[in-house]
Tab-separated table of C-alpha atoms in Angstrom:
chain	number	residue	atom	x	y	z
A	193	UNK	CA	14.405	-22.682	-9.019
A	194	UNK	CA	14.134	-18.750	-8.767
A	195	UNK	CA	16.901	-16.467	-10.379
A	196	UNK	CA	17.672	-13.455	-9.399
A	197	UNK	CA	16.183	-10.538	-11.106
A	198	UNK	CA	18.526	-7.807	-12.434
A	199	UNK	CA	17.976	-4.732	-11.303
A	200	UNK	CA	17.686	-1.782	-14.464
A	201	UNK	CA	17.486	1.423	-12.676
A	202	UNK	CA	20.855	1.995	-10.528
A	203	UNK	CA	19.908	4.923	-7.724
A	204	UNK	CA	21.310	7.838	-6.632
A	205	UNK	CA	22.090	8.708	-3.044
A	206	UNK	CA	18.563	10.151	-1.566
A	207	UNK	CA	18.917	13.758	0.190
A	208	UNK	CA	18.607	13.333	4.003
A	209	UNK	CA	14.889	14.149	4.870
A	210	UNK	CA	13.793	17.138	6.532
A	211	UNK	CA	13.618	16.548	10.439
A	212	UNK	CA	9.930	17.242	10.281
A	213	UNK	CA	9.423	14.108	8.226
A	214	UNK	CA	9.315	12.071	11.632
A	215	UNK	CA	5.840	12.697	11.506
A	216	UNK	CA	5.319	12.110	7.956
A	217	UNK	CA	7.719	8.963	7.207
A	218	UNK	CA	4.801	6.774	7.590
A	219	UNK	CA	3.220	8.184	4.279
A	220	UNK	CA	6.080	5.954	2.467
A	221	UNK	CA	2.907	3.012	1.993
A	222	UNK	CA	0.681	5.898	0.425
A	223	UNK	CA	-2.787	5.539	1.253
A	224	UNK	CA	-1.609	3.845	4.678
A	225	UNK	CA	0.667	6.448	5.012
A	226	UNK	CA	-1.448	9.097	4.376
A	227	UNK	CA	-4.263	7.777	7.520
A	228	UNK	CA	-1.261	7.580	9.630
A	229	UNK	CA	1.102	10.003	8.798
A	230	UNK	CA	-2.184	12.637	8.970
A	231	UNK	CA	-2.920	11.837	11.715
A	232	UNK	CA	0.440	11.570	13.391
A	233	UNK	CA	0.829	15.211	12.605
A	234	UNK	CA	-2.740	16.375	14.004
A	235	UNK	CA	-1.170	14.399	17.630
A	236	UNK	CA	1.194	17.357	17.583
A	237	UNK	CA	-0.403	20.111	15.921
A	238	UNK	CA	-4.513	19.724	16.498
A	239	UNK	CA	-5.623	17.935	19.492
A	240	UNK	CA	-8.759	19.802	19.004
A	241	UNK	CA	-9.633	18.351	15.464
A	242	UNK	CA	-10.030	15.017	16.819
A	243	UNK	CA	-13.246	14.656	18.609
A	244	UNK	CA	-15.230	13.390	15.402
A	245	UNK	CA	-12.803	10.998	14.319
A	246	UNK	CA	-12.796	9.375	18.093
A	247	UNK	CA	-16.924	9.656	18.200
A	248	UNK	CA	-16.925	7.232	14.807
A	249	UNK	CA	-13.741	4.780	15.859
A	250	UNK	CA	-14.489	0.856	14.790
A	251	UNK	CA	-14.654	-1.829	17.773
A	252	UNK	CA	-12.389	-4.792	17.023
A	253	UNK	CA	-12.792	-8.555	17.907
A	254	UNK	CA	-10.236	-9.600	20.598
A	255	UNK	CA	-8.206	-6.094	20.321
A	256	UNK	CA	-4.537	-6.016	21.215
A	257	UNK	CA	-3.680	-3.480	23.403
A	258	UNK	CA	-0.678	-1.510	23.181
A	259	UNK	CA	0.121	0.414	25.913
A	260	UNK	CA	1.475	4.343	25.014
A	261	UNK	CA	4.614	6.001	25.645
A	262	UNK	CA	6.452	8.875	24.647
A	263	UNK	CA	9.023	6.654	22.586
A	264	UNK	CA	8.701	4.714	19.433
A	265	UNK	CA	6.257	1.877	19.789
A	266	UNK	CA	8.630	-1.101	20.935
A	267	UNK	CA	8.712	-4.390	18.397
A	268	UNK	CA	6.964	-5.011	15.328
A	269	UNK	CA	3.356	-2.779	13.896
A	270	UNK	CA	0.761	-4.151	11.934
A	271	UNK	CA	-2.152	-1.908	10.581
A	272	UNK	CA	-4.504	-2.802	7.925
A	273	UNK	CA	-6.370	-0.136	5.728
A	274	UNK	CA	-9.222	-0.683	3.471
A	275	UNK	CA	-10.867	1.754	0.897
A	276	UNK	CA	-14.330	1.084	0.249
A	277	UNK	CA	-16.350	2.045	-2.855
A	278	UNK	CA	-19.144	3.922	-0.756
A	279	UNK	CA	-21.549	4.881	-3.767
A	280	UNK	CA	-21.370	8.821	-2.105
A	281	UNK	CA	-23.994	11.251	-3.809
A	282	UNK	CA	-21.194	13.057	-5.565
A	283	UNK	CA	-19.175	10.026	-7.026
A	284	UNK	CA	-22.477	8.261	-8.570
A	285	UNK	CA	-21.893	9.553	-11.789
A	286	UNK	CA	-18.107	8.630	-11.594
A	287	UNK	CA	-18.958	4.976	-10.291
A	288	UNK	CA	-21.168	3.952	-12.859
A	289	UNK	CA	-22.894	0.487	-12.886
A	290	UNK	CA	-21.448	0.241	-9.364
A	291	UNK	CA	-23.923	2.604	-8.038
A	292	UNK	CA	-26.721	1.708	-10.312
A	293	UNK	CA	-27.703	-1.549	-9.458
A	294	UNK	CA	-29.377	-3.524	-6.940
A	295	UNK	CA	-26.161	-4.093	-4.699
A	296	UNK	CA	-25.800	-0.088	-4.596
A	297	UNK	CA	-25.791	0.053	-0.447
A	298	UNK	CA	-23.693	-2.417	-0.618
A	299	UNK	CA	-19.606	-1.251	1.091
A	300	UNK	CA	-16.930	-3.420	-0.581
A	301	UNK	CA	-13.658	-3.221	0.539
A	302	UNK	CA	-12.148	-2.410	-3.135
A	303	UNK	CA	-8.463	-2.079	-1.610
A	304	UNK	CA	-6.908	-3.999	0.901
A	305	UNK	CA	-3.921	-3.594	2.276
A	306	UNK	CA	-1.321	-4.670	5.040
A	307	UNK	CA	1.492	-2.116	6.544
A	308	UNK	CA	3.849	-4.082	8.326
A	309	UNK	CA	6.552	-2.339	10.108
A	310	UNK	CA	9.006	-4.545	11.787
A	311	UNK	CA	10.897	-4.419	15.104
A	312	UNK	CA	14.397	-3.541	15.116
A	313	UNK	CA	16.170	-2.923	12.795
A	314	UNK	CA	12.975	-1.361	11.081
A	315	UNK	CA	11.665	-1.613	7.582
A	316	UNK	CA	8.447	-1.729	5.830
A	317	UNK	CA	6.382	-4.351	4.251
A	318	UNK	CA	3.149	-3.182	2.470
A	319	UNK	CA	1.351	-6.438	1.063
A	320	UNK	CA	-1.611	-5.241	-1.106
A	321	UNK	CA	-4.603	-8.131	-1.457
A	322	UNK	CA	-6.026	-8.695	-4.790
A	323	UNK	CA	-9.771	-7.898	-4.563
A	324	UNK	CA	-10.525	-10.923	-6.813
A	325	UNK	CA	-8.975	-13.640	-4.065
A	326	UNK	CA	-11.089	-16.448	-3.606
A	327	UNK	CA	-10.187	-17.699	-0.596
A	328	UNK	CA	-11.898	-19.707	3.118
A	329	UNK	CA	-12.242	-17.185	6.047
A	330	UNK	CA	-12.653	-17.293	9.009
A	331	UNK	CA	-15.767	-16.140	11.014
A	332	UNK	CA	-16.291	-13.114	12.525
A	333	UNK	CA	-19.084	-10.559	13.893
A	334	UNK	CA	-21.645	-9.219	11.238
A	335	UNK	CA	-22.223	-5.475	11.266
A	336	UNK	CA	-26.239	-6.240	11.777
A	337	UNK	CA	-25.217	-7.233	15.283
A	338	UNK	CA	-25.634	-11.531	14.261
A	339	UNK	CA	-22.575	-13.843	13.540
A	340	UNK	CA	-21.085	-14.260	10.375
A	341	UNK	CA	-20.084	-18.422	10.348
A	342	UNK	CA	-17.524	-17.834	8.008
A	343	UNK	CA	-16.369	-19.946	4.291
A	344	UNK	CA	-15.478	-19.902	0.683
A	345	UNK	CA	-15.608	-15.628	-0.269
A	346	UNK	CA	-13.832	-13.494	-2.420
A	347	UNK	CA	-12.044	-10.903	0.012
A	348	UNK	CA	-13.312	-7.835	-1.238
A	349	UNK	CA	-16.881	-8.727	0.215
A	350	UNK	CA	-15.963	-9.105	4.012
A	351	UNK	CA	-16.445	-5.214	4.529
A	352	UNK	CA	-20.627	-5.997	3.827
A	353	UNK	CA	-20.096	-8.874	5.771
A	354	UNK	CA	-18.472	-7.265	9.087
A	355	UNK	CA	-16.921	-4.251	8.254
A	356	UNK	CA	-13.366	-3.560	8.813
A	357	UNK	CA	-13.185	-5.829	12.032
A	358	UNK	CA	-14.027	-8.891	9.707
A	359	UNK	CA	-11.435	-7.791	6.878
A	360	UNK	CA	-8.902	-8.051	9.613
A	361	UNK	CA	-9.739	-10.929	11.294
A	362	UNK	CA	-9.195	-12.519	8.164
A	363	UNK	CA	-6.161	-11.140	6.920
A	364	UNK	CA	-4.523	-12.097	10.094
A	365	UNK	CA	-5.754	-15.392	10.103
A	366	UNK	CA	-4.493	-15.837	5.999
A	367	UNK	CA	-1.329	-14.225	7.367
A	368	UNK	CA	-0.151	-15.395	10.818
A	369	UNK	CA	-0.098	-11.270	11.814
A	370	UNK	CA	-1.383	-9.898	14.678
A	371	UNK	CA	-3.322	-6.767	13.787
A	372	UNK	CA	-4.065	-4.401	15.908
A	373	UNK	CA	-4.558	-1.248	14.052
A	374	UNK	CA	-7.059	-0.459	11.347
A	375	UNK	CA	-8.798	2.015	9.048
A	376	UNK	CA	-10.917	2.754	6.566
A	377	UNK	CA	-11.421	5.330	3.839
A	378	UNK	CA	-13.695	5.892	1.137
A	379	UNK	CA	-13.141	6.846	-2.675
A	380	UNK	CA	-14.234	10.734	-1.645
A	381	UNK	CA	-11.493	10.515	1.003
A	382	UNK	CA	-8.742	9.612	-1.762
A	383	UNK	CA	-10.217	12.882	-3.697
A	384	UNK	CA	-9.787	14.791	-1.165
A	385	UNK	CA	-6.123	14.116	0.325
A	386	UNK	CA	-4.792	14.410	-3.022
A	387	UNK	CA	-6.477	17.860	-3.569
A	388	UNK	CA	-5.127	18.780	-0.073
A	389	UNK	CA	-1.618	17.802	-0.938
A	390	UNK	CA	-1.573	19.640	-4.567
A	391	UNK	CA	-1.407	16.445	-6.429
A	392	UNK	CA	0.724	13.449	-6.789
A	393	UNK	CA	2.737	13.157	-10.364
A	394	UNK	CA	2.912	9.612	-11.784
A	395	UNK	CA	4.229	8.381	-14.850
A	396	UNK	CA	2.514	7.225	-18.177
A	397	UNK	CA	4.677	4.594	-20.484
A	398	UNK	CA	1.874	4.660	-23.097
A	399	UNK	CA	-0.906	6.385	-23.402
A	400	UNK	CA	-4.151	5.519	-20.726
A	401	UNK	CA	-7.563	5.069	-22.158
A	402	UNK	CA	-10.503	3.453	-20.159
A	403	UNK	CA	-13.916	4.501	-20.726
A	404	UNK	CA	-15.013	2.344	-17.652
A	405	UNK	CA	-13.152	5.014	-15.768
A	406	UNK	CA	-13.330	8.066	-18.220
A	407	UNK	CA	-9.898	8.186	-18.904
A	408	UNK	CA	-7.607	9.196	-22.342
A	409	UNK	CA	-4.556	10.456	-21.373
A	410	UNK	CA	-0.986	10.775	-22.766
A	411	UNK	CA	1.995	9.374	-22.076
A	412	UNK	CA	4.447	11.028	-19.786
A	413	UNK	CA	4.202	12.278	-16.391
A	414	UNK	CA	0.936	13.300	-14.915
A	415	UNK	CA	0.135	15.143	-11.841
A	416	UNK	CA	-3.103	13.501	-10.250
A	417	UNK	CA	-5.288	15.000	-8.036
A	418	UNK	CA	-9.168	15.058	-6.325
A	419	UNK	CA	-11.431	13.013	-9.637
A	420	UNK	CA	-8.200	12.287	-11.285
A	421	UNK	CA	-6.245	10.539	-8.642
A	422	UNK	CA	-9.403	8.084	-7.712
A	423	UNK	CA	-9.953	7.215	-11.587
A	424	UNK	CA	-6.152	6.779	-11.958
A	425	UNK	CA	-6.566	3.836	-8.875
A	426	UNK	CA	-9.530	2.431	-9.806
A	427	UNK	CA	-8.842	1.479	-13.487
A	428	UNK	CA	-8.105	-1.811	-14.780
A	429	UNK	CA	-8.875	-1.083	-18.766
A	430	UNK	CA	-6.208	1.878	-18.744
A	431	UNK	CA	-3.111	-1.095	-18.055
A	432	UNK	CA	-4.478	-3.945	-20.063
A	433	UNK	CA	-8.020	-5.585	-17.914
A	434	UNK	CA	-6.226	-7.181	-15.603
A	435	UNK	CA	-7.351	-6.632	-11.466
A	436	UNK	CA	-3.461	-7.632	-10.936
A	437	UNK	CA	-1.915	-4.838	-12.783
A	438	UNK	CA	-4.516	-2.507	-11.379
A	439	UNK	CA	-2.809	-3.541	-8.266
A	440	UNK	CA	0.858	-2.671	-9.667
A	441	UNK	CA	-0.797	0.298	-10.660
A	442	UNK	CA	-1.638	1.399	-7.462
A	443	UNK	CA	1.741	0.216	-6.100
A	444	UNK	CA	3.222	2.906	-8.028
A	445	UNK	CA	0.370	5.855	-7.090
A	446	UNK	CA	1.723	4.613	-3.361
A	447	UNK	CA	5.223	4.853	-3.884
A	448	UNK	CA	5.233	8.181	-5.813
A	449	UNK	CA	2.509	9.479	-2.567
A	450	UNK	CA	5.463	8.685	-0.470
A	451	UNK	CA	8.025	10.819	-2.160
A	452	UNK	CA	5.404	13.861	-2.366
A	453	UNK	CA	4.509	13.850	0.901
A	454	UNK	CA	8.113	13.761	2.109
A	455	UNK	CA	9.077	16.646	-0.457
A	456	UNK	CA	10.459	19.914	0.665
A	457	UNK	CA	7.415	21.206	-1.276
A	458	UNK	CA	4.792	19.593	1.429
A	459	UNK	CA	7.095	19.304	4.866
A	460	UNK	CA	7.900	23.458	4.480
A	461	UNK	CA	4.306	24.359	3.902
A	462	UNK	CA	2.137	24.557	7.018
A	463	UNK	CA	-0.814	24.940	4.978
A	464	UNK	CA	-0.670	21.900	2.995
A	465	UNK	CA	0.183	19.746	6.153
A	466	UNK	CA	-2.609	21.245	8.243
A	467	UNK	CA	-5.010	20.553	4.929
A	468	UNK	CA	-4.071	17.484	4.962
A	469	UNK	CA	-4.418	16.553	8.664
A	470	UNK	CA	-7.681	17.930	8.639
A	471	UNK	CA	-8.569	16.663	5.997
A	472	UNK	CA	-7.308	12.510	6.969
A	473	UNK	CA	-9.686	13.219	10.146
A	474	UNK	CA	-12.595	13.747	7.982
A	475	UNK	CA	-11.809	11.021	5.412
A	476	UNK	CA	-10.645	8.181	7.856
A	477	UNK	CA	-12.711	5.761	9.970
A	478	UNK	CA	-10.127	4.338	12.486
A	479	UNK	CA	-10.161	1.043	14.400
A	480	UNK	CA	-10.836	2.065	18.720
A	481	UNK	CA	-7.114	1.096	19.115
A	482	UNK	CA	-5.579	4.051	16.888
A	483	UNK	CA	-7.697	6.743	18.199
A	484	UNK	CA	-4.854	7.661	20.869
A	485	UNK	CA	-2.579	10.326	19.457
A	486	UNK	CA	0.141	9.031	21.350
A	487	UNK	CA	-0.308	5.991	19.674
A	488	UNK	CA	0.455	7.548	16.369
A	489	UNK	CA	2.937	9.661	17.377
A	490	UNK	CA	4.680	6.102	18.623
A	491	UNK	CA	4.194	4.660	15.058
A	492	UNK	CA	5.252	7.974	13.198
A	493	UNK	CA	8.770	7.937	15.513
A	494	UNK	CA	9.246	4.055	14.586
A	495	UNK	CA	9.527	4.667	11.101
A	496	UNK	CA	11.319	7.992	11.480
A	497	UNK	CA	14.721	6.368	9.640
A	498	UNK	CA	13.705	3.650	7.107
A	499	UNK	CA	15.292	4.560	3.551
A	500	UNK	CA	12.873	3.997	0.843
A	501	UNK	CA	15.136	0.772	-0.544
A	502	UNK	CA	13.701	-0.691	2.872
A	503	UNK	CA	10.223	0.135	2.457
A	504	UNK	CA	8.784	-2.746	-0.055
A	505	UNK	CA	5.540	-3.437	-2.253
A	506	UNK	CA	4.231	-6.546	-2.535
A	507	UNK	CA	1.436	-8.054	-4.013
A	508	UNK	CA	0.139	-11.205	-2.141
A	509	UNK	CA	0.932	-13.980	-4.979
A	510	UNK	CA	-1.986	-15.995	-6.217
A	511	UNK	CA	-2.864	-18.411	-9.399
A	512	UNK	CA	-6.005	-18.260	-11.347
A	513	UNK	CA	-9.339	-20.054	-9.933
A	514	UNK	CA	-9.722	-22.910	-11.328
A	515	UNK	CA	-13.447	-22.724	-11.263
A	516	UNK	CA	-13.502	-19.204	-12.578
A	517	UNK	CA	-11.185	-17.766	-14.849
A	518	UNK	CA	-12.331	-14.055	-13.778
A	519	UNK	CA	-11.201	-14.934	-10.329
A	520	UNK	CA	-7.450	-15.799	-8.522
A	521	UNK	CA	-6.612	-18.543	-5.139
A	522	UNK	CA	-4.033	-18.127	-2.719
A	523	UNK	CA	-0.558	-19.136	-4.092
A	524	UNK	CA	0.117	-20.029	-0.159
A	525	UNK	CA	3.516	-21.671	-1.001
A	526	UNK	CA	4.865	-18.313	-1.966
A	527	UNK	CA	2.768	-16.430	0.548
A	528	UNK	CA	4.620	-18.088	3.315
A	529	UNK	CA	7.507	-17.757	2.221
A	530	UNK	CA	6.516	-13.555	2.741
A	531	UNK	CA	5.431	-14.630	6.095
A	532	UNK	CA	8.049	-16.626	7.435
A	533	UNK	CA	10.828	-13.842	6.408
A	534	UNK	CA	8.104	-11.053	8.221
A	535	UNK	CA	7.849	-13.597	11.508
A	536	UNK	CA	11.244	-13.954	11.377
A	537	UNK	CA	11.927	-10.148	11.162
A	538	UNK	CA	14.363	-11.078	7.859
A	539	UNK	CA	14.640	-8.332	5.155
A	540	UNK	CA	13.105	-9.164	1.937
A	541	UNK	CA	13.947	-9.104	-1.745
A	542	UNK	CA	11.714	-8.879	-4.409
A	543	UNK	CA	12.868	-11.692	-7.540
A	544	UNK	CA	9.824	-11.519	-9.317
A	545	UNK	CA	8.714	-8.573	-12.227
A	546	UNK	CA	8.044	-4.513	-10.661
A	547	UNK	CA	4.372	-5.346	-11.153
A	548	UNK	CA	1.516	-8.617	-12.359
A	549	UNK	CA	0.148	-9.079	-15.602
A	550	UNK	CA	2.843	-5.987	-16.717
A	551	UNK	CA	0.790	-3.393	-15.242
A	552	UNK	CA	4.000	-1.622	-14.770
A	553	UNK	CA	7.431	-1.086	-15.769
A	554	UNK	CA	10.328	0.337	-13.980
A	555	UNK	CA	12.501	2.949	-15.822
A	556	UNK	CA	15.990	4.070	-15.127
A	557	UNK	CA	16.400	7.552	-13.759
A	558	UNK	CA	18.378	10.154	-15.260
A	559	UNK	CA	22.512	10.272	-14.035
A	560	UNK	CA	22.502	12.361	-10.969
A	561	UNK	CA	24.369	16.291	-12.031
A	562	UNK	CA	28.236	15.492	-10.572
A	563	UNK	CA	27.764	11.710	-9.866
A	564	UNK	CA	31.063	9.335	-10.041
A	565	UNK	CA	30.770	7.090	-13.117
A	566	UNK	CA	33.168	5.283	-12.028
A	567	UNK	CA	30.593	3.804	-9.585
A	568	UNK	CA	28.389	2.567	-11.744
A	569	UNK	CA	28.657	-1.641	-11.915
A	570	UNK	CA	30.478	-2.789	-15.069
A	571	UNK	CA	29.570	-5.204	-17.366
A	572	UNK	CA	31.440	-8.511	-17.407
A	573	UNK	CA	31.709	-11.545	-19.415
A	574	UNK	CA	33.455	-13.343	-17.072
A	575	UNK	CA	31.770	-16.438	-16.666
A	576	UNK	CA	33.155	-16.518	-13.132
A	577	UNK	CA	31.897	-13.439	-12.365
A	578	UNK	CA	28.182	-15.198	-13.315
A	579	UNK	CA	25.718	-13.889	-10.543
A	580	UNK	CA	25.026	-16.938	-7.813
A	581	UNK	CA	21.574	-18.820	-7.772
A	582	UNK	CA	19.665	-18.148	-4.927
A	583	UNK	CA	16.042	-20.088	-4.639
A	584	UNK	CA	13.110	-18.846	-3.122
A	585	UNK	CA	13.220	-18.401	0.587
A	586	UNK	CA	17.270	-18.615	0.951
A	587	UNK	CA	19.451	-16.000	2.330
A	588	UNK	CA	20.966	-13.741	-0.657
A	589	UNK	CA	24.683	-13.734	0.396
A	590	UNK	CA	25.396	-10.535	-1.449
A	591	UNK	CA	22.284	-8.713	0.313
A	592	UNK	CA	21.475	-10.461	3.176
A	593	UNK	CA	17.867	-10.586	2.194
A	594	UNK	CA	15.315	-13.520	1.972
A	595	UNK	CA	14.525	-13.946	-2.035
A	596	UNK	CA	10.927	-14.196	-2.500
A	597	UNK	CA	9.391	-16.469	-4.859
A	598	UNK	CA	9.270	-15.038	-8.740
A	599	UNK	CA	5.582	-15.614	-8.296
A	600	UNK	CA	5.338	-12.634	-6.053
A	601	UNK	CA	5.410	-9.342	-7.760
A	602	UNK	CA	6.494	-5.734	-6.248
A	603	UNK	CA	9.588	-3.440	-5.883
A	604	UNK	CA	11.103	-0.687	-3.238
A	605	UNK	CA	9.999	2.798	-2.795
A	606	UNK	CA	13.693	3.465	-3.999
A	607	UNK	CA	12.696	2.031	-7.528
A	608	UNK	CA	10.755	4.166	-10.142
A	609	UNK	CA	7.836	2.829	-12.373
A	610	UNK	CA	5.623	3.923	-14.915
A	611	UNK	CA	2.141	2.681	-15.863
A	612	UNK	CA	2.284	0.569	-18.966
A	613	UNK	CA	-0.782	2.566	-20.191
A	614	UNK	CA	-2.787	0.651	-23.042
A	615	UNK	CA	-0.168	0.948	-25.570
């Protein structure tokens, strides 16, 4: 039986957003935000910019085709993003062992993630993958031009196996989604949209040491950018060891991407957008389906009006291997649960911690100047007044939201939360 989870933080009324954040709402699922939202502003701004980034578009397996207009894209979006660690010449050093060893060549798909934007009314869903699942996938074409029969992998391999095609074939198989949209970018393409942007500040609970990833930093807040922002997503070390609060970890990096990049400080500077429009085009390897700028432009104008209490992070629940404890299974009980509410275009609430393994913690922001305290909730030990038990998959009656198992961690762009650091 799942119980609700109290909330900490109570939120202030957000500032409408500036009307040229139609074209950058998207960046509210960071790093999938940042491929679309970049590019949704080069469909306006730079036709010209994007003859490379058509030339090196990705074939997909039994594409769905979505035909353009000059409205929002009608019903629901999916688009998967991966970020491989490419061992490029100038991130050796930084990578370590990874780039050392035999397996060097080798393109793993390090993050995976799922934006799902639903039909009407819209919200987001961004469902991050552990790279540790062990799960059975399905087959799909190999990148050396054979076939791949498919079987027992851990998820983070099916880039080697058949590039970004494969890693979405089997995400929508796991999931039920169609997908018809992908993309890929590398560890130097991270670098370099957080350069473009002027940084992204994130916040330290405890201090962050990880000599995997070079890190010692203090706690407090922290504005990440080019070497610093990719160290800050790739550790483990720096919030306890765990691949599941790196995850969290990079939950947070996400949601605090989407605030910057709908800031006054980045939608009022023309430099910093075309930077980083340009510099998405260079970074990003799309799927053949989202080279149309129209396309984008379509997604961008879908997501125009989604608060950030409607745009959620999840992280797809799983339990530990029980043939390696180093490695994590599907939880799919839970996992459908996610799916069923997404199928059924329900809204979603997380029950479950702010982030696995307490990677993170959520913090309450400071009282907005002026704001009514008389609207803040009061205490009560009524025992009437007891909140209701809702179990996983029912309706909330006070929200109208599907609860979602405990077992699956995340929270809202709307919530705030810090790395736990390393204590």
């Amino acid at each position: 039986m799942a119980r609700r989870r109290r909330t900490l933080a109570q939120h202030a009324r957000l500032r409408s957003p500036h009307p040229f954040s139609q074209l950058m709402k998207l960046v509210a699922v960071g790093v999938v935000v940042v491929v679309v939202a970049t590019l949704s502003t080069v469909a306006y701004a730079a036709y010209d910019l994007t003859a490379s980034f058509t030339r090196e578009a990705v074939a997909v397996e039994n594409p769905i085709a979505v035909p353009p207009d000059i409205g929002e894209i009608e019903g629901g979006v999916n688009l998967l993003v991966v970020g491989i660690d490419e061992c490029e010449d100038d991130l050796k050093e930084l990578l370590g062992d990874r780039c050392d060893g035999a397996d060097s060549d080798t393109q793993l798909n390090d993050v995976t993630i799922l934006l799902h934007i639903s039909e009407e009314p819209r919200r987001v869903t961004v469902v991050s993958f552990p790279r540790d699942l062990m799960f059975t996938a399905p087959g799909c074409a190999r990148t050396d031009g054979g076939r791949w029969d498919g079987g027992f992998t851990q998820i983070n391999e099916l880039y080697s196996i058949g590039g970004l095609s494969c890693v979405m074939t089997a995400v929508s198989d796991m999931s039920g989604q169609q997908i018809p949209f992908g993309a890929m970018v590398t560890f130097g393409g991270v670098i370099d949209v957080t350069s473009a942007i002027g940084g992204v500040e994130v916040c330290l609970a405890n201090p962050m040491v990880d000599r995997n990833t070079v890190i010692d930093w203090p706690a407090g807040p922290r504005t990440i950018k080019g070497v610093e922002a990719l160290q800050f997503l790739r550790t483990r070390y720096g919030v306890g060891g765990s691949d599941l609060a790196r995850v969290s970890n990079q939950q947070q990096y996400m949601s605090r991407l989407a605030r910057t990049l709908v800031s006054e400080e980045v939608l009022t500077d023309a430099g910093k957008l075309y930077r980083l429009a340009s510099t998405g085009l260079r970074s990003v390897t799309p799927t053949e389906t989202l080279t149309n700028p129209m396309t984008l432009v379509q997604i961008a104008l879908a997501v125009r009006d989604v608060p950030f209490e409607d745009i959620v992070f999840v992280q797809y629940p799983s339990v530990p291997a029980s043939f390696n404890a180093n490695r994590v299974e599907p939880d799919e009980d839970a996992a459908q649960v996610l799916w069923d509410a997404l199928a059924a275009n329900q809204p979603i609430e997380v029950t479950g911690e702010v982030g696995a393994d307490a990677g993170v913690v959520e913090v309450v922001p400071d009282p907005v100047p002026g704001a009514d305290p008389s609207e803040a909730p009061v205490p009560t030990d009524d025992p009437s007044a007891e909140e209701p038990v809702v179990e996983a998959g029912e309706v909330d009656p006070r929200t109208g939201k599907v609860a979602l198992p405990t077992s699956i961690t995340g929270s809202s762009a709307a919530q705030q939360t810090c790395s736990a650091g390393t204590g």
